[in-house]
Coordinates of C-alpha atoms and ligand atoms in Angstrom, one line a residue:
X1 CA 24.3 9.7 -10.8
X2 CA 24.3 11.8 -7.7
X3 CA 22.0 12.8 -5.8
X4 CA 21.3 16.7 -7.0
X5 CA 20.5 19.4 -3.9
X6 CA 17.1 19.4 -2.6
X7 CA 15.7 16.1 -3.1
X8 CA 13.7 13.6 -1.4
X9 CA 11.5 16.5 0.0
X10 CA 9.3 13.8 1.6
X11 CA 11.2 12.7 4.3
X12 CA 10.3 10.9 8.1
X13 CA 10.5 13.3 10.8
X14 CA 13.7 11.6 11.7
X15 CA 15.6 8.9 11.9
X16 CA 15.0 5.5 13.6
X17 CA 17.1 2.7 14.9
X18 CA 16.1 -0.9 14.2
X19 CA 17.6 -3.7 16.5
X20 CA 19.2 -6.8 14.2
X21 CA 16.5 -9.1 16.2
X22 CA 13.7 -7.8 14.6
X23 CA 15.7 -10.0 11.4
X24 CA 17.1 -12.7 13.6
X25 CA 15.3 -13.9 16.3
X26 CA 13.5 -16.7 16.0
X27 CA 10.9 -16.3 18.4
X28 CA 10.4 -12.9 16.5
X29 CA 9.8 -14.3 13.5
X30 CA 6.9 -16.8 14.8
X31 CA 5.3 -13.8 16.3
X32 CA 5.0 -12.3 12.9
X33 CA 4.1 -15.6 11.0
X34 CA 1.2 -15.5 13.6
X35 CA -0.2 -12.3 13.9
X36 CA 0.9 -10.9 10.4
X37 CA 0.2 -13.6 8.8
X38 CA -2.3 -16.7 10.1
X39 CA -4.0 -14.0 12.4
X40 CA -4.8 -11.1 8.9
X41 CA -5.9 -11.3 5.8
X42 CA -3.0 -10.9 3.2
X43 CA -2.1 -10.2 -0.1
X44 CA -2.0 -13.3 -2.5
X45 CA -1.6 -12.1 -6.1
X46 CA -3.8 -10.5 -8.6
X47 CA -7.3 -11.0 -9.7
X48 CA -5.8 -11.6 -13.4
X49 CA -3.6 -14.4 -12.8
X50 CA -6.8 -16.8 -12.3
X51 CA -9.3 -15.3 -14.7
X52 CA -10.7 -18.0 -16.3
X53 CA -13.0 -20.7 -14.8
X54 CA -10.5 -23.4 -14.0
X55 CA -7.2 -21.4 -13.4
X56 CA -5.3 -21.3 -9.8
X57 CA -2.6 -19.5 -8.3
X58 CA -1.0 -20.8 -5.0
X59 CA 0.7 -19.1 -2.0
X60 CA 2.0 -19.5 1.2
X61 CA 0.2 -17.2 4.3
X62 CA 2.6 -17.6 7.6
X63 CA 3.8 -20.8 6.1
X64 CA 0.8 -22.7 5.0
X65 CA 0.3 -23.6 1.4
X66 CA -2.9 -22.0 0.0
X67 CA -4.3 -22.2 -3.3
X68 CA -7.2 -20.3 -4.9
X69 CA -9.1 -21.5 -7.6
X70 CA -11.6 -19.7 -10.0
X71 CA -14.7 -21.6 -10.2
X72 CA -17.4 -22.5 -12.8
X73 CA -19.6 -19.7 -11.6
X74 CA -16.9 -17.1 -11.5
X75 CA -16.1 -17.1 -8.0
X76 CA -12.8 -17.8 -6.4
X77 CA -11.9 -20.7 -3.7
X78 CA -9.6 -21.0 -1.3
X79 CA -8.0 -24.2 0.2
X80 CA -5.0 -25.4 2.3
X81 CA -3.1 -26.8 -0.6
X82 CA -2.5 -30.3 1.0
X83 CA -4.0 -33.2 -0.3
X84 CA -6.2 -34.7 2.4
X85 CA -5.1 -38.1 2.1
X86 CA -1.2 -37.6 3.0
X87 CA -0.7 -34.2 2.3
X88 CA 0.7 -33.5 -1.1
X89 CA 0.7 -30.8 -2.5
X90 CA -2.3 -30.7 -4.9
X91 CA -1.2 -27.7 -7.2
X92 CA 1.9 -26.2 -7.9
X93 CA 2.5 -22.4 -9.0
X94 CA -0.1 -20.6 -11.2
X95 CA -2.1 -22.3 -14.2
X96 CA -5.2 -22.3 -16.0
X97 CA -7.6 -25.3 -17.6
X98 CA -8.3 -27.3 -14.4
X99 CA -11.4 -29.7 -14.5
X100 CA -10.6 -31.1 -11.6
X101 CA -7.7 -30.9 -8.9
X102 CA -5.5 -34.2 -9.1
X103 CA -3.1 -34.8 -6.4
X104 CA 0.2 -35.6 -8.2
X105 CA 1.1 -38.2 -5.4
X106 CA -1.7 -41.3 -5.7
X107 CA -4.2 -38.8 -8.2
X108 CA -7.2 -38.5 -5.3
X109 CA -9.5 -36.5 -7.6
X110 CA -11.4 -33.0 -6.5
X111 CA -13.7 -30.8 -7.9
X112 CA -12.8 -27.4 -8.2
X113 CA -14.9 -26.4 -4.9
X114 CA -12.3 -28.5 -3.1
X115 CA -14.6 -31.8 -2.4
X116 CA -13.6 -35.3 -3.0
X117 CA -14.5 -37.0 -6.2
X118 CA -13.1 -40.2 -6.6
X119 CA -9.9 -42.2 -5.3
X120 CA -8.4 -44.6 -6.7
X121 CA -8.9 -48.1 -5.4
X122 CA -11.5 -46.5 -3.2
X123 CA -13.0 -50.1 -1.7
X124 CA -8.9 -49.2 0.3
X125 CA -10.9 -45.9 1.9
X126 CA -14.7 -47.2 2.1
X127 CA -14.0 -47.0 6.2
X128 CA -13.0 -42.8 5.2
X129 CA -16.0 -41.1 4.3
X130 CA -15.6 -38.8 1.2
X131 CA -17.1 -35.9 2.8
X132 CA -14.7 -36.2 5.5
X133 CA -11.8 -36.0 2.9
X134 CA -12.4 -32.0 0.7
X135 CA -9.9 -29.8 1.2
X136 CA -9.5 -27.4 4.1
X137 CA -11.0 -24.3 2.8
X138 CA -9.9 -20.5 3.7
X139 CA -11.3 -17.7 2.7
X140 CA -10.4 -15.4 -0.2
X141 CA -11.6 -12.0 -1.4
X142 CA -11.2 -10.3 -4.4
X143 CA -11.6 -6.2 -5.4
X144 CA -9.5 -3.5 -7.3
X145 CA -8.4 -6.9 -8.6
X146 CA -6.5 -7.7 -5.8
X147 CA -6.9 -11.3 -4.1
X148 CA -6.7 -11.5 -0.3
X149 CA -6.5 -14.8 1.5
X150 CA -7.3 -15.7 5.1
X151 CA -6.6 -19.3 7.2
X152 CA -9.9 -18.4 9.4
X153 CA -12.3 -20.2 6.2
X154 CA -15.3 -17.9 8.4
X155 CA -13.6 -14.5 8.0
X156 CA -15.0 -11.9 5.8
X157 CA -12.3 -10.0 3.8
X158 CA -12.6 -6.3 4.5
X159 CA -10.6 -5.2 1.4
X160 CA -11.5 -1.4 1.9
X161 CA -10.1 -1.2 5.4
X162 CA -6.6 -3.2 4.4
X163 CA -5.9 -0.9 2.1
X164 CA -7.1 2.8 4.1
X165 CA -8.0 4.4 1.0
X166 CA -4.9 3.4 -1.1
X167 CA -7.7 1.7 -3.0
X168 CA -8.6 5.1 -4.5
X169 CA -5.7 5.3 -6.7
X170 CA -5.2 1.6 -7.2
X171 CA -8.7 1.0 -8.6
X172 CA -8.1 3.5 -11.4
X173 CA -5.3 1.0 -12.7
X174 CA -7.8 -1.2 -13.7
X175 CA -6.4 -4.2 -12.5
X176 CA -8.0 -6.9 -13.4
X177 CA -7.8 -6.6 -17.0
X178 CA -4.0 -7.2 -17.0
X179 CA -2.7 -10.5 -18.5
X180 CA -0.3 -12.5 -16.3
X181 CA 3.0 -12.8 -18.6
X182 CA 5.2 -15.0 -16.2
X183 CA 6.3 -15.7 -12.3
X184 CA 9.5 -16.3 -11.9
X185 CA 10.6 -17.7 -7.7
X186 CA 14.0 -18.4 -6.1
X187 CA 15.1 -18.6 -2.4
X188 CA 17.2 -16.7 -0.4
X189 CA 19.5 -16.8 2.6
X190 CA 17.7 -13.9 4.4
X191 CA 14.7 -12.5 6.0
X192 CA 11.6 -11.7 4.4
X193 CA 11.2 -8.3 5.7
X194 CA 14.7 -7.9 3.4
X195 CA 13.0 -7.9 0.2
X196 CA 10.6 -5.2 1.2
X197 CA 13.4 -2.9 2.8
X198 CA 15.2 -3.4 -0.5
X199 CA 12.2 -1.3 -2.7
X200 CA 11.3 1.3 0.0
X201 CA 14.1 3.2 -1.5
X202 CA 15.9 4.6 -4.3
X203 CA 19.0 6.0 -1.7
X204 CA 21.0 2.7 -2.5
X205 CA 20.2 3.1 -6.6
X206 CA 23.5 5.3 -7.2
X207 CA 25.6 3.4 -5.8
X208 CA 24.5 -0.3 -6.0
X209 CA 22.9 0.0 -9.0
X210 CA 25.5 2.7 -10.4
X211 CA 26.8 -0.2 -13.6
X212 CA 23.5 -1.1 -14.0
X213 CA 20.2 1.4 -14.0
X214 CA 21.1 4.1 -12.2
X215 CA 21.9 6.2 -15.5
X216 CA 17.8 5.5 -16.1
X217 CA 17.0 7.4 -12.5
X218 CA 16.2 11.2 -11.7
X219 CA 16.7 11.7 -8.0
X220 CA 15.6 15.5 -7.9
X221 CA 12.0 14.6 -6.7
X222 CA 10.4 11.3 -4.7
X223 CA 6.7 11.3 -3.9
X224 CA 5.7 9.6 -0.4
X225 CA 2.2 8.8 1.2
X226 CA 1.0 7.0 3.4
X227 CA -2.4 5.4 3.9
X228 CA -2.8 4.5 7.6
X229 CA -0.1 1.9 7.8
X230 CA -0.4 1.4 3.8
X231 CA 2.3 3.4 1.3
X232 CA 2.8 4.8 -1.6
X233 CA 6.2 6.0 -3.3
X234 CA 6.6 7.3 -7.0
X235 CA 10.3 7.6 -8.0
X236 CA 11.0 9.1 -11.7
X237 CA 12.5 8.0 -14.4
X238 CA 15.1 10.3 -16.3
X239 CA 12.9 10.4 -19.4
X240 CA 10.8 12.4 -17.2
X241 CA 12.7 15.7 -18.2
X242 CA 11.8 14.9 -22.0
X243 CA 8.6 15.0 -20.7
X244 CA 8.5 18.2 -19.2
X245 CA 10.4 20.0 -21.8
X246 CA 8.7 19.1 -24.9
X247 CA 4.8 18.5 -23.5
X248 CA 1.9 21.5 -22.4
X249 CA 0.8 20.4 -19.1
X250 CA -2.3 19.1 -20.3
X251 CA -0.4 16.4 -22.7
X252 CA 2.1 15.6 -19.7
X253 CA 2.0 11.4 -18.8
X254 CA 3.1 10.3 -15.7
X255 CA 2.9 6.6 -16.0
X256 CA 5.6 6.2 -18.4
X257 CA 8.2 7.9 -16.4
X258 CA 7.8 6.6 -13.0
X259 CA 8.3 3.2 -11.3
X260 CA 5.1 3.6 -8.3
X261 CA 5.7 1.1 -5.4
X262 CA 2.3 -0.1 -3.3
X263 CA 3.3 -1.7 0.0
X264 CA 0.6 -4.5 0.4
X265 CA 0.9 -5.4 3.7
X266 CA 2.4 -7.5 5.4
X267 CA 5.2 -8.9 2.3
X268 CA 4.2 -7.6 -0.9
X269 CA 4.9 -4.4 -3.5
X270 CA 2.3 -4.0 -6.4
X271 CA 4.9 -1.7 -8.6
X272 CA 3.4 0.5 -11.7
X273 CA 7.3 0.6 -14.0
X274 CA 6.6 3.0 -17.2
X275 CA 4.2 0.5 -19.1
X276 CA 3.0 -2.7 -16.7
X277 CA 2.6 -3.9 -13.5
X278 CA 5.3 -6.1 -11.5
X279 CA 4.6 -8.1 -8.3
X280 CA 6.9 -8.9 -6.1
X281 CA 6.1 -11.8 -3.0
X282 CA 7.9 -12.0 0.3
X283 CA 7.5 -15.7 1.2
X284 CA 9.0 -16.3 4.8
X285 CA 10.0 -20.1 4.7
X286 CA 12.4 -19.8 8.4
X287 CA 14.0 -16.7 9.9
X288 CA 16.5 -16.7 7.4
X289 CA 15.1 -18.0 4.2
X290 CA 12.4 -16.6 1.9
X291 CA 10.8 -17.5 -1.5
X292 CA 10.7 -14.2 -3.1
X293 CA 8.3 -15.0 -6.4
X294 CA 7.9 -11.9 -9.2
X295 CA 5.2 -11.3 -11.3
X296 CA 4.9 -9.6 -14.7
X297 CA 1.8 -7.9 -16.0
X298 CA 1.1 -7.0 -19.6
X299 CA -1.3 -4.1 -19.7
X300 CA -2.9 -6.6 -22.9
X301 CA -2.8 -10.0 -24.3
X302 CA 1.1 -9.9 -26.2
X303 CA -0.3 -10.9 -29.4
X304 CA 2.8 -12.3 -31.4
X305 CA 6.5 -13.3 -30.9
X306 CA 7.8 -10.1 -30.7
X307 CA 5.2 -8.8 -28.5
X308 CA 6.2 -11.7 -25.9
X309 CA 10.1 -11.1 -26.6
X310 CA 9.3 -7.6 -24.9
X311 CA 7.7 -9.2 -21.8
X312 CA 10.5 -11.8 -21.4
X313 CA 13.5 -9.1 -21.6
X314 CA 11.7 -6.8 -19.2
X315 CA 11.3 -9.6 -16.8
X316 CA 14.9 -10.9 -17.5
X317 CA 16.2 -7.5 -16.9
X318 CA 14.3 -7.1 -13.6
X319 CA 15.4 -10.5 -11.9
X320 CA 19.5 -9.4 -14.1
X321 CA 19.7 -6.2 -11.0
X322 CA 17.8 -7.4 -8.5
X323 CA 19.0 -11.5 -8.4
X324 CA 22.8 -9.7 -9.2
X325 CA 22.6 -6.5 -6.9
X326 CA 20.1 -6.3 -4.8
X327 CA 19.3 -9.8 -3.3
X328 CA 22.7 -10.7 -2.9
X329 CA 23.5 -7.6 -0.7
X330 CA 20.4 -8.8 1.4
X331 CA 21.6 -12.2 2.2
X332 CA 25.1 -10.5 3.0
X333 CA 23.8 -8.3 4.7
X334 CA 21.7 -10.7 6.8
X335 CA 24.5 -12.6 7.4
X336 CA 25.9 -9.7 9.6
X337 CA 23.1 -9.6 11.5
X338 CA 23.0 -13.2 11.7
X339 CA 26.5 -12.7 13.4
X340 CA 25.6 -10.6 16.6
X341 CA 28.2 -8.4 15.2
X342 CA 25.7 -5.8 14.0
X343 CA 23.0 -4.1 16.5
X344 CA 20.9 -2.5 14.8
X345 CA 20.7 -1.0 11.3
X346 CA 20.0 2.6 10.4
X347 CA 16.8 3.8 9.0
X348 CA 17.3 7.7 8.3
X349 CA 14.9 10.5 7.5
X350 CA 15.9 10.4 3.8
X351 CA 14.0 6.7 3.7
X352 CA 10.6 7.6 4.8
X353 CA 8.5 4.6 3.5
X354 CA 11.2 2.0 5.4
X355 CA 10.9 3.7 8.6
X356 CA 6.7 3.7 7.9
X357 CA 6.8 0.2 6.7
X358 CA 9.1 -0.9 9.9
X359 CA 6.4 1.1 12.0
X360 CA 3.9 -0.5 10.3
X361 CA 4.4 -4.0 10.9
X362 CA 6.0 -2.9 14.9
X363 CA 2.0 -1.6 15.5
X364 CA 0.4 -5.0 13.9
X365 CA 2.4 -6.8 16.3
X366 CA 1.7 -5.1 19.4
X367 CA -1.9 -4.6 18.7
X368 CA -3.3 -8.1 17.0
X369 CA -6.8 -6.5 17.2
X370 CA -5.8 -3.6 15.1
X371 CA -8.7 -2.2 12.9
X372 CA -8.6 -4.0 9.6
X373 CA -9.0 -7.0 12.3
X374 CA -11.9 -6.1 14.7
X375 CA -13.7 -4.8 11.4
X376 CA -14.1 -8.6 10.2
Ligands
FES1 S1 -1.3 -37.3 -1.0 FE1 -2.8 -36.6 -2.3 S2 -3.3 -38.8 -2.9 FE2 -2.1 -39.2 -1.8
FE2_2 FE1 17.5 -2.0 -6.3

């Protein structure tokens, strides 16, 4: 598959250069953790991952482990995911059916609202008031099926302000009605931003993915729109030709023939692909180490083995491509950057989402009190 003449009509005004240190400098990494993650609300997941009372998801905000739990009254509460006894994570991955939160280390027992219910051999702690041992709260909010968290427990999270207008389109998906199928996680030796970078442009598909998915894409067009610092890209699948040729305009459907990506600052990509949703979370561990989680959501609960098999095959394919082709390349790139020999990266005009993403991060880093924070 080759690019055709006139591809990428949506492009950036000019190419930009980003110094390697944006990916490798530990002091920049610390600043990112502070300003991009700990000082503002960040996306944690989708509401449908924790739909019923007692269901939960876990994540990290700038290195701080967090958990979000659906309460009996249907609201969400969030906590630092660390037991008040000796700091063990009280929850892991995602799950449901909790009646209490029981720490796996010594079985301290918390209510879903994070208050401590009981401690085994409580006499051993009778000089430590239970009231002082609640899980530490964080602020959480959900809207349009998205869950955001803020380490400042008193923060009011203005999701509309964070999405900067992108919510109008996002709302139409009805994200809250999707079913979380499965999440898989893996740690990689590269900077967290490289995860997002790899999704921002289809330019690499004909070469890096020439033996796998290149044939499935059509590069005559690619749509890119910005919403303040946020953005969305639309890339077309090869099947779009048949749709255009065979259906009258009023009957044409876009979604089954596209890969649409919404960039949720700072570290999450929400993708609608053909018939399902994906969420890619890049959770920074160190400047050169990142936990990548990949979640797949189906439009309806799978009713039988064949439906489950279909979604499993989809997730297997996604990870086969990213874990064999994209992410190993990112790890090599990081090694080159860290070696000191590669001084800068070039983001071309035809990689507008890449340019915009890094501009957005730089702006947030430079202006910690930008509008979203001011409106809290
Ligand atoms: S660390 Fe949780 S009960 Fe001990
Ligand atoms: Fe790719």
